[in-house]
PDB file of C-alpha atoms in Angstrom:
ATOM      1  CA  MET A  71      -4.259  15.485   3.501  1.00 45.00           C
ATOM      2  CA  ASP A  72      -6.459  15.426   0.455  1.00 49.00           C
ATOM      3  CA  PHE A  73      -4.781  12.631  -1.511  1.00 57.00           C
ATOM      4  CA  ARG A  74      -6.060   9.114  -2.054  1.00 70.00           C
ATOM      5  CA  ARG A  75      -3.873   6.074  -1.665  1.00 68.00           C
ATOM      6  CA  THR A  76      -5.770   4.159  -4.339  1.00 69.00           C
ATOM      7  CA  LYS A  77      -5.435   6.794  -7.063  1.00 75.00           C
ATOM      8  CA  PHE A  78      -2.979   6.633  -9.981  1.00 80.00           C
ATOM      9  CA  TYR A  79      -0.156   9.157  -9.664  1.00 82.00           C
ATOM     10  CA  ARG A  80       2.967   9.852 -11.707  1.00 85.00           C
ATOM     11  CA  ASP A  81       6.035   8.814  -9.746  1.00 83.00           C
ATOM     12  CA  LYS A  82       8.681  11.317 -10.824  1.00 79.00           C
ATOM     13  CA  ALA A  83      11.021  10.294  -8.014  1.00 78.00           C
ATOM     14  CA  HIS A  84      11.496   6.854  -9.606  1.00 76.00           C
ATOM     15  CA  GLY A  85      10.723   7.849 -13.196  1.00 80.00           C
ATOM     16  CA  LYS A  86      13.018   8.260 -16.167  1.00 84.00           C
ATOM     17  CA  ILE A  87      11.116  10.812 -18.259  1.00 87.00           C
ATOM     18  CA  LEU A  88       7.845  11.976 -16.687  1.00 89.00           C
ATOM     19  CA  GLY A  89       7.166   9.170 -14.203  1.00 87.00           C
ATOM     20  CA  VAL A  90       4.234   7.562 -16.043  1.00 90.00           C
ATOM     21  CA  CYS A  91       5.737   4.049 -16.220  1.00 89.00           C
ATOM     22  CA  SER A  92       6.956   4.148 -12.625  1.00 87.00           C
ATOM     23  CA  GLY A  93       3.547   5.419 -11.480  1.00 87.00           C
ATOM     24  CA  LEU A  94       1.811   2.638 -13.393  1.00 88.00           C
ATOM     25  CA  ALA A  95       4.176   0.062 -11.901  1.00 87.00           C
ATOM     26  CA  ASP A  96       3.568   1.421  -8.401  1.00 83.00           C
ATOM     27  CA  TYR A  97      -0.184   1.437  -8.944  1.00 83.00           C
ATOM     28  CA  ALA A  98      -0.261  -2.143 -10.235  1.00 83.00           C
ATOM     29  CA  GLY A  99       2.354  -3.492  -7.839  1.00 80.00           C
ATOM     30  CA  VAL A 100       4.687  -4.776 -10.564  1.00 84.00           C
ATOM     31  CA  ASP A 101       8.343  -4.150 -11.354  1.00 87.00           C
ATOM     32  CA  VAL A 102       8.915  -0.831 -13.126  1.00 88.00           C
ATOM     33  CA  THR A 103      11.400  -2.454 -15.515  1.00 89.00           C
ATOM     34  CA  LEU A 104       8.662  -4.745 -16.802  1.00 91.00           C
ATOM     35  CA  VAL A 105       6.372  -1.781 -17.482  1.00 88.00           C
ATOM     36  CA  ARG A 106       9.156   0.096 -19.279  1.00 90.00           C
ATOM     37  CA  VAL A 107      10.092  -2.903 -21.434  1.00 91.00           C
ATOM     38  CA  LEU A 108       6.442  -3.514 -22.359  1.00 89.00           C
ATOM     39  CA  THR A 109       6.047   0.170 -23.241  1.00 87.00           C
ATOM     40  CA  VAL A 110       9.073   0.080 -25.538  1.00 87.00           C
ATOM     41  CA  ILE A 111       7.908  -3.151 -27.184  1.00 89.00           C
ATOM     42  CA  MET A 112       4.401  -1.762 -27.694  1.00 85.00           C
ATOM     43  CA  THR A 113       5.908   1.399 -29.165  1.00 85.00           C
ATOM     44  CA  LEU A 114       8.090  -0.494 -31.625  1.00 86.00           C
ATOM     45  CA  VAL A 115       5.490  -3.089 -32.605  1.00 85.00           C
ATOM     46  CA  GLY A 116       2.126  -1.471 -32.167  1.00 75.00           C
ATOM     47  CA  GLY A 117       2.366   1.997 -33.540  1.00 70.00           C
ATOM     48  CA  PHE A 118       4.875   4.551 -32.463  1.00 74.00           C
ATOM     49  CA  PRO A 119       2.742   7.709 -32.564  1.00 80.00           C
ATOM     50  CA  TRP A 120      -0.198   6.387 -30.548  1.00 81.00           C
ATOM     51  CA  ILE A 121       1.857   5.089 -27.649  1.00 82.00           C
ATOM     52  CA  VAL A 122       3.904   8.286 -27.446  1.00 83.00           C
ATOM     53  CA  VAL A 123       0.768  10.431 -27.580  1.00 86.00           C
ATOM     54  CA  ALA A 124      -0.897   8.257 -24.918  1.00 86.00           C
ATOM     55  CA  TYR A 125       2.193   8.566 -22.700  1.00 86.00           C
ATOM     56  CA  PHE A 126       2.273  12.366 -22.876  1.00 88.00           C
ATOM     57  CA  VAL A 127      -1.505  12.718 -22.485  1.00 89.00           C
ATOM     58  CA  THR A 128      -1.342  10.486 -19.408  1.00 86.00           C
ATOM     59  CA  ALA A 129       1.508  12.576 -18.032  1.00 86.00           C
ATOM     60  CA  TRP A 130      -0.479  15.745 -18.662  1.00 91.00           C
ATOM     61  CA  LEU A 131      -3.711  14.435 -17.070  1.00 89.00           C
ATOM     62  CA  THR A 132      -2.283  12.822 -13.939  1.00 86.00           C
ATOM     63  CA  GLU A 133      -0.933  14.407 -10.792  1.00 82.00           C
ATOM     64  CA  ASP A 134       2.486  13.946  -9.239  1.00 82.00           C
ATOM     65  CA  LYS A 135       2.676  11.470  -6.404  1.00 80.00           C
ATOM     66  CA  PRO A 136       2.271  13.382  -3.106  1.00 73.00           C
ATOM     67  CA  ARG A 137       5.282  13.486  -0.785  1.00 74.00           C
ATOM     68  CA  ALA A 138       3.393  11.670   1.991  1.00 70.00           C
ATOM     69  CA  LEU A 139       2.875   8.694  -0.316  1.00 69.00           C
ATOM     70  CA  GLN A 140       6.523   8.708  -1.372  1.00 66.00           C
ATOM     71  CA  GLU A 141       7.614   8.424   2.252  1.00 71.00           C
ATOM     72  CA  MET A 142       5.568   5.295   3.060  1.00 72.00           C
ATOM     73  CA  ASP A 143       7.463   2.236   4.214  1.00 74.00           C
ATOM     74  CA  SER A 144       7.503  -0.919   2.097  1.00 76.00           C
ATOM     75  CA  ASP A 145       4.844  -2.759   4.136  1.00 79.00           C
ATOM     76  CA  GLU A 146       2.373   0.110   3.817  1.00 77.00           C
ATOM     77  CA  THR A 147       3.143   0.482   0.117  1.00 74.00           C
ATOM     78  CA  ARG A 148       2.519  -3.254  -0.446  1.00 78.00           C
ATOM     79  CA  PHE A 149      -0.747  -3.050   1.531  1.00 79.00           C
ATOM     80  CA  TRP A 150      -2.118  -0.215  -0.625  1.00 77.00           C
ATOM     81  CA  GLN A 151      -0.985  -1.936  -3.835  1.00 75.00           C
ATOM     82  CA  ASP A 152      -2.923  -5.015  -2.724  1.00 77.00           C
ATOM     83  CA  VAL A 153      -5.961  -2.869  -1.936  1.00 76.00           C
ATOM     84  CA  ARG A 154      -5.858  -1.477  -5.483  1.00 75.00           C
ATOM     85  CA  THR A 155      -5.279  -4.781  -7.257  1.00 75.00           C
ATOM     86  CA  LYS A 156      -7.078  -7.266  -4.974  1.00 78.00           C
ATOM     87  CA  PRO A 157      -9.522  -5.421  -2.714  1.00 80.00           C
ATOM     88  CA  THR A 158     -11.497  -8.475  -1.580  1.00 85.00           C
ATOM     89  CA  VAL A 159      -8.329 -10.319  -0.566  1.00 82.00           C
ATOM     90  CA  SER A 160      -7.126  -7.244   1.330  1.00 80.00           C
ATOM     91  CA  LEU A 161     -10.422  -6.946   3.155  1.00 85.00           C
ATOM     92  CA  ARG A 162     -10.304 -10.632   4.089  1.00 88.00           C
ATOM     93  CA  ASN A 163      -6.726 -10.242   5.386  1.00 86.00           C
ATOM     94  CA  VAL A 164      -7.663  -7.216   7.507  1.00 88.00           C
ATOM     95  CA  LYS A 165     -10.660  -9.074   8.950  1.00 91.00           C
ATOM     96  CA  ASN A 166      -8.434 -12.047   9.809  1.00 90.00           C
ATOM     97  CA  ARG A 167      -5.903  -9.791  11.523  1.00 90.00           C
ATOM     98  CA  PHE A 168      -8.612  -8.143  13.620  1.00 93.00           C
ATOM     99  CA  ARG A 169     -10.064 -11.562  14.486  1.00 93.00           C
ATOM    100  CA  ASP A 170      -6.607 -12.707  15.625  1.00 93.00           C
ATOM    101  CA  ILE A 171      -6.052  -9.547  17.691  1.00 94.00           C
ATOM    102  CA  ASN A 172      -9.498  -9.908  19.239  1.00 93.00           C
ATOM    103  CA  GLY A 173      -8.733 -13.520  20.209  1.00 91.00           C
ATOM    104  CA  ARG A 174      -5.427 -12.551  21.807  1.00 92.00           C
ATOM    105  CA  LEU A 175      -7.085  -9.700  23.722  1.00 92.00           C
ATOM    106  CA  ALA A 176      -9.759 -12.103  24.976  1.00 87.00           C
ATOM    107  CA  LYS A 177      -7.018 -14.403  26.316  1.00 86.00           C
ATOM    108  CA  VAL A 178      -5.336 -11.494  28.090  1.00 86.00           C
ATOM    109  CA  GLU A 179      -8.646 -10.362  29.605  1.00 83.00           C
ATOM    110  CA  THR A 180      -9.382 -13.892  30.766  1.00 81.00           C
ATOM    111  CA  TYR A 181      -5.978 -14.165  32.399  1.00 76.00           C
ATOM    112  CA  ILE A 182      -6.191 -10.767  34.100  1.00 75.00           C
ATOM    113  CA  THR A 183      -9.725 -11.215  35.390  1.00 75.00           C
ATOM    114  CA  SER A 184      -9.315 -14.861  36.446  1.00 70.00           C
ATOM    115  CA  GLN A 185      -9.226 -15.989  40.072  1.00 64.00           C
ATOM    116  CA  ASP A 186      -5.489 -16.619  39.750  1.00 65.00           C
ATOM    117  CA  ARG A 187      -4.331 -13.117  40.530  1.00 68.00           C
ATOM    118  CA  ARG A 188      -0.681 -14.075  40.718  1.00 73.00           C
ATOM    119  CA  LEU A 189       0.345 -11.451  38.160  1.00 71.00           C
ATOM    120  CA  ALA A 190      -1.582  -8.710  39.979  1.00 71.00           C
ATOM    121  CA  LYS A 191       0.036  -9.703  43.253  1.00 76.00           C
ATOM    122  CA  GLU A 192       3.506  -9.626  41.697  1.00 78.00           C
ATOM    123  CA  ILE A 193       2.834  -6.146  40.294  1.00 75.00           C
ATOM    124  CA  ASP A 194       1.575  -4.945  43.693  1.00 76.00           C
ATOM    125  CA  ASN A 195       4.696  -6.353  45.355  1.00 83.00           C
ATOM    126  CA  LEU A 196       6.883  -4.311  42.979  1.00 83.00           C
ATOM    127  CA  ARG A 197       5.345  -1.040  44.173  1.00 75.00           C
TER     128      ARG A 197
END
């Protein structure tokens, strides 16, 4: 797979026209309706031709979202959105998860290798 999870892609599967707004919403981790409403407001208030040109240029320059990224579950999607928008927080969360897993593994190792071999004896008795 040669795609990147932190890259901006057009999301045609959830898009209305070319998937630019839905891709931007997915990339930023915000509701697509908010992005669409802001786009319409900017178009009406800030200069119709420039926003429309920017939309079509963005659609032309960006790639479609790969199928593998479209099939991610919601937890994985949220994780990669957090990596894009808050990388230091994501790194801290991953470190904390590994620290927690390491602590739990240390407790299991201590229990298994302790002098109280009750669990090992029960397993041997089952054989």
